[in-house]
XYZ file of C-alpha atoms in Angstrom:
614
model
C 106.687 116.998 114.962
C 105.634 121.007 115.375
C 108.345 122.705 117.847
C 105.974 124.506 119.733
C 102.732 122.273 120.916
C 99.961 123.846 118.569
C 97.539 123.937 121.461
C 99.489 125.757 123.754
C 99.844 128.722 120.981
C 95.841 129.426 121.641
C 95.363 129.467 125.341
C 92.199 126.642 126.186
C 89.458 127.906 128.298
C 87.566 125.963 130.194
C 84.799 124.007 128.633
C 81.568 125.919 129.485
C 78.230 124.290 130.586
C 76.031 125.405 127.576
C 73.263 123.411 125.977
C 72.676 122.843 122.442
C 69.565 123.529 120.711
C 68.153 120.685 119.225
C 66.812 119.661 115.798
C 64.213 118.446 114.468
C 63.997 115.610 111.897
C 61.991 116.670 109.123
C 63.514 118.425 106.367
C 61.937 121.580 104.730
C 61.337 121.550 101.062
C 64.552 123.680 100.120
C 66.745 121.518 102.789
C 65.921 118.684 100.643
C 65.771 119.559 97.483
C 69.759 120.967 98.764
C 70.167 117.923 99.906
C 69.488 115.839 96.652
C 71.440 118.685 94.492
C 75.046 118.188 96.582
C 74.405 114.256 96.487
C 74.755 115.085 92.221
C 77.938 116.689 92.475
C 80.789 115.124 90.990
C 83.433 117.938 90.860
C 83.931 121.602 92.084
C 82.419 123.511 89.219
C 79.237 121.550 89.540
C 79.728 122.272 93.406
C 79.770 125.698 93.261
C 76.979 125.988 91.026
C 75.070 124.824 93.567
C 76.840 126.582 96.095
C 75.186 129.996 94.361
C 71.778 128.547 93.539
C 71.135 128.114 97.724
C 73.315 131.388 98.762
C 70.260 133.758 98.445
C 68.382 130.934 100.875
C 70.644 132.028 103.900
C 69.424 128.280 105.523
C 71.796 127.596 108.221
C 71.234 123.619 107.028
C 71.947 123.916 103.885
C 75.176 125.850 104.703
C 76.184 123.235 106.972
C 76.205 120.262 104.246
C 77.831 122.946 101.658
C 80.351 123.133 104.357
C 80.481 118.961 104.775
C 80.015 118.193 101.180
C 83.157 120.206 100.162
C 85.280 119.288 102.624
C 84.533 115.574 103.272
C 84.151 114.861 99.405
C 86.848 113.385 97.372
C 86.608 115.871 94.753
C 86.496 118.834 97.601
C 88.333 121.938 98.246
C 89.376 122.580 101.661
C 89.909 126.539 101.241
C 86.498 126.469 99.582
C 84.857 124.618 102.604
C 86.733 127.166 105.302
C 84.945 129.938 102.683
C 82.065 128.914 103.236
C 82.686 127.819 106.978
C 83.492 131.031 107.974
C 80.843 132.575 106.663
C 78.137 131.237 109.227
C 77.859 133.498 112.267
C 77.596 131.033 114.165
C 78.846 127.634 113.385
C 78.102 124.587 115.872
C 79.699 121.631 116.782
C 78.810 119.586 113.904
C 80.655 122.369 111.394
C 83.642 122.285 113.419
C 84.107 118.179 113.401
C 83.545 118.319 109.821
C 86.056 120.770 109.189
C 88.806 119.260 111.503
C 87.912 116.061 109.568
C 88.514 117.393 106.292
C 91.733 118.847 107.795
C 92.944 115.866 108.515
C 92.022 114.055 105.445
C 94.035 116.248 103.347
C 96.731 115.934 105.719
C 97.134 119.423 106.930
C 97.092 118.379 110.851
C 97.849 121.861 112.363
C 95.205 123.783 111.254
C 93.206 121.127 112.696
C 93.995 121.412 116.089
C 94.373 125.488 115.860
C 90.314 124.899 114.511
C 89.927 122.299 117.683
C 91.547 125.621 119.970
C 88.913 128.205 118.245
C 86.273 125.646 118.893
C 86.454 125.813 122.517
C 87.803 129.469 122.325
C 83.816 130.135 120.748
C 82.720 127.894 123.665
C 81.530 125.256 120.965
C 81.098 121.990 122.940
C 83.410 118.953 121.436
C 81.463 115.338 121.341
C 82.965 111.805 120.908
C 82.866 112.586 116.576
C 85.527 115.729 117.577
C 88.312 113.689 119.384
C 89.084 110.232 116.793
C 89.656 113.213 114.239
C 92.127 115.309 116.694
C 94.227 112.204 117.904
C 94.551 111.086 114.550
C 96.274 114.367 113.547
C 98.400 113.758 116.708
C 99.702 110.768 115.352
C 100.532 111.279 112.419
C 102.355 114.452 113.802
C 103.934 112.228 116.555
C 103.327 115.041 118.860
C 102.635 113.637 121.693
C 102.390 116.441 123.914
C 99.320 117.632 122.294
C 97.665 114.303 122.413
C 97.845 114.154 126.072
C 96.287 117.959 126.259
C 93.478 116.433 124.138
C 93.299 113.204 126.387
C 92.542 115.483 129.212
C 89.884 117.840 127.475
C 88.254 114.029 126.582
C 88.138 113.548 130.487
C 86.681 116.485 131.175
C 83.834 116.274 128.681
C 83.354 112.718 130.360
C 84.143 110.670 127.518
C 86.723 108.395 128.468
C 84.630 105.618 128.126
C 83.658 106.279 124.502
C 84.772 102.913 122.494
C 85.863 104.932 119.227
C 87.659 107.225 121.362
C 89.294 104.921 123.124
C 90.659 103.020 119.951
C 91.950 105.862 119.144
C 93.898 106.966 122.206
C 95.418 103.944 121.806
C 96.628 104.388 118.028
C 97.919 107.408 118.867
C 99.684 106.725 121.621
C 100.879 103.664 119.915
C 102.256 105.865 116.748
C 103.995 108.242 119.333
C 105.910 105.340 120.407
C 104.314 105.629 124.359
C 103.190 101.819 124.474
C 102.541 101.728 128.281
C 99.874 104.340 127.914
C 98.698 102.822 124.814
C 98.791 99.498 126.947
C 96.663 101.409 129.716
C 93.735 102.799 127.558
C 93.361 98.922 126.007
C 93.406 97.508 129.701
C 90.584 99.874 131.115
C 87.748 99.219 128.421
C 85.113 97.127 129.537
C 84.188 96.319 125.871
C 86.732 95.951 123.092
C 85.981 95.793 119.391
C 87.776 94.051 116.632
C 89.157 97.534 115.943
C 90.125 97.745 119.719
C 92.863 94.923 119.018
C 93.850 95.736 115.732
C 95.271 99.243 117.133
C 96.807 97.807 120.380
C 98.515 95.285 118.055
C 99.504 97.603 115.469
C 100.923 99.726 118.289
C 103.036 96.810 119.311
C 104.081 96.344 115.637
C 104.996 99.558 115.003
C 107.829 99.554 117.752
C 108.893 96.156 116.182
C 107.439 94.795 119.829
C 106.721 91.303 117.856
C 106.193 89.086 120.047
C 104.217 91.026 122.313
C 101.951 90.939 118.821
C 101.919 87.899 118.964
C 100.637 87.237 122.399
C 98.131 89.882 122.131
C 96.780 87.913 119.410
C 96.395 84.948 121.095
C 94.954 86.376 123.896
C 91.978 87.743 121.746
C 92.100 84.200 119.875
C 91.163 82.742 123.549
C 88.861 85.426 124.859
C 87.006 84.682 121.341
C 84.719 87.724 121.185
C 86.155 88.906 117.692
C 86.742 87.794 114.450
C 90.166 88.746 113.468
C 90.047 91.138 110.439
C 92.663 91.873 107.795
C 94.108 94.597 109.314
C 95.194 92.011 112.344
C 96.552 89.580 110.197
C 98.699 91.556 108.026
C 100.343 92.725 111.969
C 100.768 89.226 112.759
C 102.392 88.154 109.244
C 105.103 90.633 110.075
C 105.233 89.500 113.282
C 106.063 86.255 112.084
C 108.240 87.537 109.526
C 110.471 88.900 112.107
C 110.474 86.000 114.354
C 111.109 83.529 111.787
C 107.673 81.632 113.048
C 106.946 79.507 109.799
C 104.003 77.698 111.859
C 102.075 80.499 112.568
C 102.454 82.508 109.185
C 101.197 79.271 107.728
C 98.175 79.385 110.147
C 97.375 82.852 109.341
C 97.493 82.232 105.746
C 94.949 79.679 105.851
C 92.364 82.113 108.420
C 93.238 84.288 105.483
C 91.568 81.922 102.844
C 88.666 81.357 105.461
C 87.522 85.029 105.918
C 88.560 86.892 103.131
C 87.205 86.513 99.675
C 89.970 87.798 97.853
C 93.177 88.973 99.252
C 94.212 92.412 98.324
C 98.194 92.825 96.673
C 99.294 94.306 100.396
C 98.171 91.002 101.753
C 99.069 88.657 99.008
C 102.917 90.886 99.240
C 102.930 90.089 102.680
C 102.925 86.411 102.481
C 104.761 86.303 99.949
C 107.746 88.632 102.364
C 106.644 86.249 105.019
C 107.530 82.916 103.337
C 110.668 84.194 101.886
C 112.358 85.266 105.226
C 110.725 82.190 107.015
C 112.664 79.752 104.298
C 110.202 78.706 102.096
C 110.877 80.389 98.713
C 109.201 78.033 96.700
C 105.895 79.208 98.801
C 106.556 82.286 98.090
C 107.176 82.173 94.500
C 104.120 79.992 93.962
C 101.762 83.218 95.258
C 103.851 85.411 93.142
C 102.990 83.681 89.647
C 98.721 83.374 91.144
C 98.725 87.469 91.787
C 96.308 89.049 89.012
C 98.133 91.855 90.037
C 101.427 92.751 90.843
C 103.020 96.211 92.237
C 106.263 97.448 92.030
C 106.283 96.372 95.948
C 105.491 92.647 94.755
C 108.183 92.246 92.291
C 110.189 94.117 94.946
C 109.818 91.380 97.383
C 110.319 88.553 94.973
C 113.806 89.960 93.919
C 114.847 90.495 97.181
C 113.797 87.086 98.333
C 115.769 85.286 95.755
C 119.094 87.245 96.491
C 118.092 86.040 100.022
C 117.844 82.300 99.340
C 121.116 82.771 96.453
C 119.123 82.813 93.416
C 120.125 85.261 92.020
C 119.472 84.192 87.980
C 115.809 83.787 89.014
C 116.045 87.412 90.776
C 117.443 88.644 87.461
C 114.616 87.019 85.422
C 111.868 88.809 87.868
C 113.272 91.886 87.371
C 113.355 91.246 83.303
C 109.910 90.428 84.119
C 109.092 94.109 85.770
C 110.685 95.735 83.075
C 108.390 94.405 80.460
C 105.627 95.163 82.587
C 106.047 98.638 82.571
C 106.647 98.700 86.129
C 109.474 101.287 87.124
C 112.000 100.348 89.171
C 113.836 102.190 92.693
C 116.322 102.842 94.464
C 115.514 99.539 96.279
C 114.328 97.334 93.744
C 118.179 97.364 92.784
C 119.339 97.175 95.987
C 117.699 94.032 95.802
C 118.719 93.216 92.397
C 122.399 93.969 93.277
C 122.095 91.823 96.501
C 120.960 88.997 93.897
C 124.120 89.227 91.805
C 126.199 89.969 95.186
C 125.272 86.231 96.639
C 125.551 84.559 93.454
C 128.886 85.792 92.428
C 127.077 87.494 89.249
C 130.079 89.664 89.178
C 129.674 91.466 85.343
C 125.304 91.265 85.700
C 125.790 93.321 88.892
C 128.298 95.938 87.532
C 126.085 96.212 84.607
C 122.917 96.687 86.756
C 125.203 99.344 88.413
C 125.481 101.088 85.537
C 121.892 100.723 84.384
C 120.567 102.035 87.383
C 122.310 105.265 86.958
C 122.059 105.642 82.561
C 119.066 104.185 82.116
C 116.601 104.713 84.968
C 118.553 108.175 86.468
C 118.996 106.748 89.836
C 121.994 108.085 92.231
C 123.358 104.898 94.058
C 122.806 105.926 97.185
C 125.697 104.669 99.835
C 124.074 101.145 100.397
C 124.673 100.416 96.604
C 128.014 101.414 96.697
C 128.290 98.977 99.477
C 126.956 96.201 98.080
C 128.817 96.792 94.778
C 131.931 96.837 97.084
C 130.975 93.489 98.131
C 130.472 92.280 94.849
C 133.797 93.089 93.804
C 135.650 92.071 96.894
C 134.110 88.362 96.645
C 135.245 88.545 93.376
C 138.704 89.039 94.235
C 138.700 92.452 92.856
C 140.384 93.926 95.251
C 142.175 96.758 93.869
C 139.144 97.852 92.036
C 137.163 98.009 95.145
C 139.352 100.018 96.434
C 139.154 102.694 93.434
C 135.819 102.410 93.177
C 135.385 103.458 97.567
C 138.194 106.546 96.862
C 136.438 107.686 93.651
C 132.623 107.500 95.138
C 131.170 111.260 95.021
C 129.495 110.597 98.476
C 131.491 110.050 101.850
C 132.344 106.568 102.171
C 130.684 104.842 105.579
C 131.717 101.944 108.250
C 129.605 99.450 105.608
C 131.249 100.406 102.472
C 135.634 99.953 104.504
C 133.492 96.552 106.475
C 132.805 94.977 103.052
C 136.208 95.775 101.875
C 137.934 94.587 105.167
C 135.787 91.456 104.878
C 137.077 90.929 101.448
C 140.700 91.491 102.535
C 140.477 88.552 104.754
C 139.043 86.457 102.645
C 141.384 86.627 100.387
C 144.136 86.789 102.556
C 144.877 90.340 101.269
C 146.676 91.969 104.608
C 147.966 95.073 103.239
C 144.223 96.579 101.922
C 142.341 95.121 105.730
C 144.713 97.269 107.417
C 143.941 100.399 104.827
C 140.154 99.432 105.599
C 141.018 99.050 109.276
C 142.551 102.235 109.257
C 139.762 103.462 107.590
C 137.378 102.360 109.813
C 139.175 103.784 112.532
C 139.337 107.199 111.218
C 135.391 107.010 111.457
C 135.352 106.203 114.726
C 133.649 102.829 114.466
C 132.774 100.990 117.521
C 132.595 97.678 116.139
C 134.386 95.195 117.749
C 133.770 92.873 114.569
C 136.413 95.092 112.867
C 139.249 93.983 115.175
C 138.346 90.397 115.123
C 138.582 90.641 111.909
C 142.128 92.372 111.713
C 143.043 90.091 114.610
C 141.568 86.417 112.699
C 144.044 88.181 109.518
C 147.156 88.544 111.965
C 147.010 85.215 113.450
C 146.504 84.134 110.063
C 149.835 85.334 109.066
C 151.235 84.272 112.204
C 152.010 87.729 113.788
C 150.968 86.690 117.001
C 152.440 89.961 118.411
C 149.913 92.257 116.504
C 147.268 89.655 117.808
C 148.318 90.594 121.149
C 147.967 94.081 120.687
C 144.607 93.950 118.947
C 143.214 92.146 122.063
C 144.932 94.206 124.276
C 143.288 97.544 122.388
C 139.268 96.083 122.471
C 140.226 95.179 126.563
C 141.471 99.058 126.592
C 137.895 100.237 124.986
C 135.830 97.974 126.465
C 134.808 96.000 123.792
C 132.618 93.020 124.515
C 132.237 90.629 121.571
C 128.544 89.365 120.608
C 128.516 85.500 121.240
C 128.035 83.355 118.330
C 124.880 80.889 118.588
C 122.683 79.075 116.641
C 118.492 78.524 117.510
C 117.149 75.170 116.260
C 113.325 74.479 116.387
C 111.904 71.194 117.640
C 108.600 70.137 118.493
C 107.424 73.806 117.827
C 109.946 75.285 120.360
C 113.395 76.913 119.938
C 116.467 75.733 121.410
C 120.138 77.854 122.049
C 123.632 76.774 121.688
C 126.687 78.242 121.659
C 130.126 77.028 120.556
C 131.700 74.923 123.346
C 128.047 74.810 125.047
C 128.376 72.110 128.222
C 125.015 74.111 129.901
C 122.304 71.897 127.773
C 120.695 69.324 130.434
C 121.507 66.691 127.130
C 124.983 67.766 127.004
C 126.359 64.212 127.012
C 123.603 62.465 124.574
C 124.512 65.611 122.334
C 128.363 65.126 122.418
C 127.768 61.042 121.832
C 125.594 62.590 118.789
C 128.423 64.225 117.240
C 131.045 61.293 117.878
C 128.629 59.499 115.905
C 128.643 61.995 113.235
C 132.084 62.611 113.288
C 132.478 58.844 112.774
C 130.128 58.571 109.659
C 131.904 61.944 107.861
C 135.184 60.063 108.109
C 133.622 57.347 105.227
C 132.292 60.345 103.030
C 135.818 61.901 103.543
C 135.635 64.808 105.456
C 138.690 66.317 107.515
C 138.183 68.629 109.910
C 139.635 72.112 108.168
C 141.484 73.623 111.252
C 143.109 76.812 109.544
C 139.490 77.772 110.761
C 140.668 77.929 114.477
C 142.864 81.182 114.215
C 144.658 79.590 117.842
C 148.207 79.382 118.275
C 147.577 75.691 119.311
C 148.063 71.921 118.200
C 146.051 70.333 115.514
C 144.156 68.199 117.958
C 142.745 71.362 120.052
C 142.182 72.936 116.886
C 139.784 69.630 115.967
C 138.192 69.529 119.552
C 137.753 73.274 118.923
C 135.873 72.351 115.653
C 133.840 69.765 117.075
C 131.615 71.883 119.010
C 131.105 74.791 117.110
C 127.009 75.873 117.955
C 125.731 74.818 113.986
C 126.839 71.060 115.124
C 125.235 70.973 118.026
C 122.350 72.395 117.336
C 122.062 69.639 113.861
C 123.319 67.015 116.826
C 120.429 67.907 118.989
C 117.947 67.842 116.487
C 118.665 64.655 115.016
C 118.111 63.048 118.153
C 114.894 64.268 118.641
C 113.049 64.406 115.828
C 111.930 62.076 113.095
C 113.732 60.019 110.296
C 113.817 62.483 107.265
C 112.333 65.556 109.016
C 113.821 68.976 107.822
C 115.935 70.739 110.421
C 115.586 74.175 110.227
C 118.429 76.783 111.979
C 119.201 80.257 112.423
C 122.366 82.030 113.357
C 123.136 85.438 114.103
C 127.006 85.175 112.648
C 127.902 83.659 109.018
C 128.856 79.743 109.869
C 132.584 78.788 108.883
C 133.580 77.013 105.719
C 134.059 74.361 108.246
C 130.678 74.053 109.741
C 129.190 74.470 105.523
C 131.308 71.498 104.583
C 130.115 69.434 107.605
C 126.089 70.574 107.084
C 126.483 69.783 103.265
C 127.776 66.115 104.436
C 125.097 65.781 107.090
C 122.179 66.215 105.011
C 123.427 63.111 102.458
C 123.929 61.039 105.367
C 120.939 61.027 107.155
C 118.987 62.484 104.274
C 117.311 65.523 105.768
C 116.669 68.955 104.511
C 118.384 70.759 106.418
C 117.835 75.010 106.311
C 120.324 77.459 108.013
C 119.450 81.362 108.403
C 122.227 83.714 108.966
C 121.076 86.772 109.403
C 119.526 88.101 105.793
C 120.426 85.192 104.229
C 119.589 81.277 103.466
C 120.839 78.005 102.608
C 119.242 74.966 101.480
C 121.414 72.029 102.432
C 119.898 68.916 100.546
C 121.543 65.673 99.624
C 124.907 66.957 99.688
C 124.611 70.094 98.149
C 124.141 73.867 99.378
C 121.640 76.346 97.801
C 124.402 78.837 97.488
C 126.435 76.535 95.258
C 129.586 76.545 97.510
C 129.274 80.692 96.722
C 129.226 81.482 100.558
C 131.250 83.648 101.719
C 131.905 82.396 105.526
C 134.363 85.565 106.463
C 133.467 85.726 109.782
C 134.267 82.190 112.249
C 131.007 80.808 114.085
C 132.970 80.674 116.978
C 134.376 84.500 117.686
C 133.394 84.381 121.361
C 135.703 82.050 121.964
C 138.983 83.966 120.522
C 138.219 85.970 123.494
């Protein structure tokens, strides 16, 4: 963004009511033979060859397309073109859209729209082939203020109604992050294109307004005037991505197949992100090993989604696989590599990665590697090392890196370093009210139920409000809510009979409720009833009732679930034999005939049921 609005530094005068002179179509014999002499050119020096051989011709055509060849070509010069440019006495309005075009094609936005403020300084009248050009190199400036001045001149010159200009008010609006106006050029066109709805979606995706992209899209899926294009679809895969919407992704993947010959690596890399943070790795994987060919974005996306899903060996291999393809990896390629070895427990693969990263491919951790090698260590029980490692890091240490260390404190049940992370924390003024459950879950742990007090009494003092914990379950296509201790459902009672019924089967495969989960000074039996109706259960309870013998279950959370609630799920899926997936935030398990993805490698530091410690 330019501090001072570019048009504003050239006063605008008003447009004046001149005609233009017009042309006619037939070419004179040194116009052409120009003509067929720039179409030959394949670099400057054969350029400017010709550039000499039609100088002495002082044809104000020819100068034109000397003007448009240079500057539009990919093997132009834009200081050349404005050479040439400004030596016609008097260039027209087809000069000055071709040289704001090449502007903005080499990315140098200002002087296109100081060019756009001499145009109508010269009294040079703008058409709809000036504007597209000029809002483009508003968006990509973000400056807003100067697209509006340019929206205005567009009123003026009466073209409002111009489709191409109108798709492109609404990109730009849309990439200056002012949706409602974007919203209000898309709702005033009596005739949208395919391009029309592209940018009003990709303005909604941009904000991360997903499912407003979503119903967009369905609303030009009804009116059924246009044929959604790739462009469209890749909005709507992350749109799905976001929102978790495996149905949909998988519908868009097939219109892929239908109307696109053969899917570009952007496309094929955004399935494959889509299937990996929608559950289905395997999916994923499978259009991995089909890509002819693969990016350092591709193999980026594959690592990442196996540290997602706790794979890490498989993320490992990928990256092996990279390396021998020549491909080289960045800063977040190992952030995704460490994140691998961070859910697996790979504790001496990810310190060696560390070190890699740094000898081998001269990368500087940045703070978010630090963090996650912080992690690493403080799953492993390294806790002393994590420590040194935070106090010897050459950058600041942030909330993330003393978080993972406090995290790791309770875990292990390691009071004296959570309150040096606490501390920490505090001295950074963190606003987290996690941080003091956490401290507060480690107190009551210990039985200092006096410190617990105080803790409370401090987040009352500041205000703090804690997030609820819930879990979303889909069935039958829509999403359901619970939260722990939820007696709002309208199926409250069929749900509780659900989990007596549960309750009463995991007593044969031996499970016992583990109450040192509930962090309560109370009896064992509140602790149990506490337990009981944490939000994973009910939402598993729920689902079991209403759908189908042997149908996958499929759950997200926004907390980590207890060790508790990953016993119970493990149990679950070998009674009734489902599939059953849980997302908590960035990450997955597989629960299948007993077993968890993970390989009992979670690390459930934070209780599913914080709300109600409150």
């Amino acid at each position: 963004m330019i501090g001072t609005p570019v048009l504003q530094k050239i006063h605008f005068l008003s447009l004046p009511e001149c005609s233009t002179q017009s042309t006619g179509l037939s070419l004179k014999p040194k116009e052409q033979e120009c003509l067929s002499l720039l179409k030959r050119c394949k670099n400057m020096e054969e350029f400017k060859q010709v550039h000499a051989r039609v100088l002495k011709w002082e044809n104000s055509f020819c100068a034109s397309n000397l003007v448009a060849a240079c500057a539009l070509s990919g093997w132009g010069s834009m200081d050349y073109a404005c050479s040439i440019f400004r030596q016609i006495d008097q260039p027209g309005t087809f000069e000055f859209n071709t040289m704001i075009r090449g502007y903005v094609n080499a990315m140098n936005m200002e002087n296109a729209l100081f060019l756009f403020s001499e145009m109508l300084e010269r009294g040079v009248e703008s058409d709809n082939f000036t504007y597209p050009a000029l809002l483009k190199a508003c968006a990509r400036l973000r400056s807003v203020e100067e697209g509006m001045q340019i929206h205005g001149y567009i009123f003026k010159r009466g073209l409002e109604g111009d489709l191409f200009v109108q798709n492109s008010l609404i990109n730009m609006y849309g990439k200056c992050g002012k949706i409602k106006l974007s919203c209000s050029v898309f709702e005033q066109m009596d005739y949208r294109d395919v391009a029309s709805w592209s940018a009003i979606i990709a303005a909604h995706a941009s904000l991360g307004l997903w499912s407003e992209c979503l119903s967009i899209f369905g609303e030009m899926r009804r009116e059924g005037s246009c044929r959604a294009e790739e462009s469209i679809l890749v909005s709507v895969l992350s749109a799905c991505t976001h929102l978790g919407d495996l149905d949909l992704g998988r519908c868009t993947h097939v219109t892929l197949l239908r109307n696109i010959r053969e899917m570009n690596v952007i496309v094929q890399t955004s399935l494959m992100d889509m299937y990996v943070k929608c559950g289905c790795v395997e999916k994923s994987l499978s259009l991995f090993q089909t890509m002819v060919k693969k990016n350092q974005l591709s193999y980026s996306v594959m690592i990442s989604g196996f540290a997602m899903h706790g794979r890490g060996v498989e993320a490992l291999q990928v990256f092996s696989d990279m390396l021998e393809e020549g491909l080289e990896p960045d800063d977040f390629v190992y952030l995704g590599v460490l994140s691998a070895c961070n859910h697996a427990g790979l504790v001496d693969e990810g310190l060696h990665c560390f070190d890699r990263m740094k000898l081998e491919h001269g990368i500087e951790p940045t703070i978010q590697h630090y963090a996650c090698i912080v992690h690493l260590m403080g799953r492993a029980g390294m806790l002393n090392e994590a420590l040194e490692l935070i106090r010897s890091m050459p950058i600041k240490p942030n909330e993330v890196v003393w978080r993972s260390l406090l995290s790791a404190s309770k875990f292990h049940h390691n009071l004296e370093i959570g309150e040096i992370a606490y501390k920490s924390l505090g001295e950074l003024n963190s606003s987290n009210p996690g941080d003091y459950v956490v401290l507060s879950n480690m107190y009551a742990r210990a039985k200092r139920w006096e410190d617990v007090a105080k803790i409370r009494t401090e987040m009352a003092r500041r205000g703090f409000i804690q997030t609820p914990g819930y879990s979303l379950v889909e069935v039958e296509r829509k999403i359901y809510k619970f939260v722990s201790q939820d007696m709002s459902h309208p199926q409250c009672r069929g749900i509780y009979e659900m989990i007596h019924q549960m309750e009463w089967q995991l007593k044969f495969e031996g499970y016992s409720p583990d109450t040192s989960q509930v962090l309560f000074d109370v009896d064992e039996e509140e602790k149990r009833e506490r337990l009981k109706a944490h939000s994973q259960k009910l939402a598993m309870a729920f689902a079991l009732i209403h759908t189908s013998q042997g149908a996958p279950i499929r759950i997200a959370r926004n907390l980590r679930m207890c060790n508790d609630c990953h016993t119970y799920t493990k149990l679950i899926s070998v009674i009734y034999q489902r599939k059953i997936t849980v997302r908590e935030r960035n990450r997955f398990h597989h629960f299948k005939d007993g077993t968890c993805s993970c390989g009992d490698y979670c690390w459930c530091d934070f209780l599913c049921s914080w709300i109600s410690s409150f």
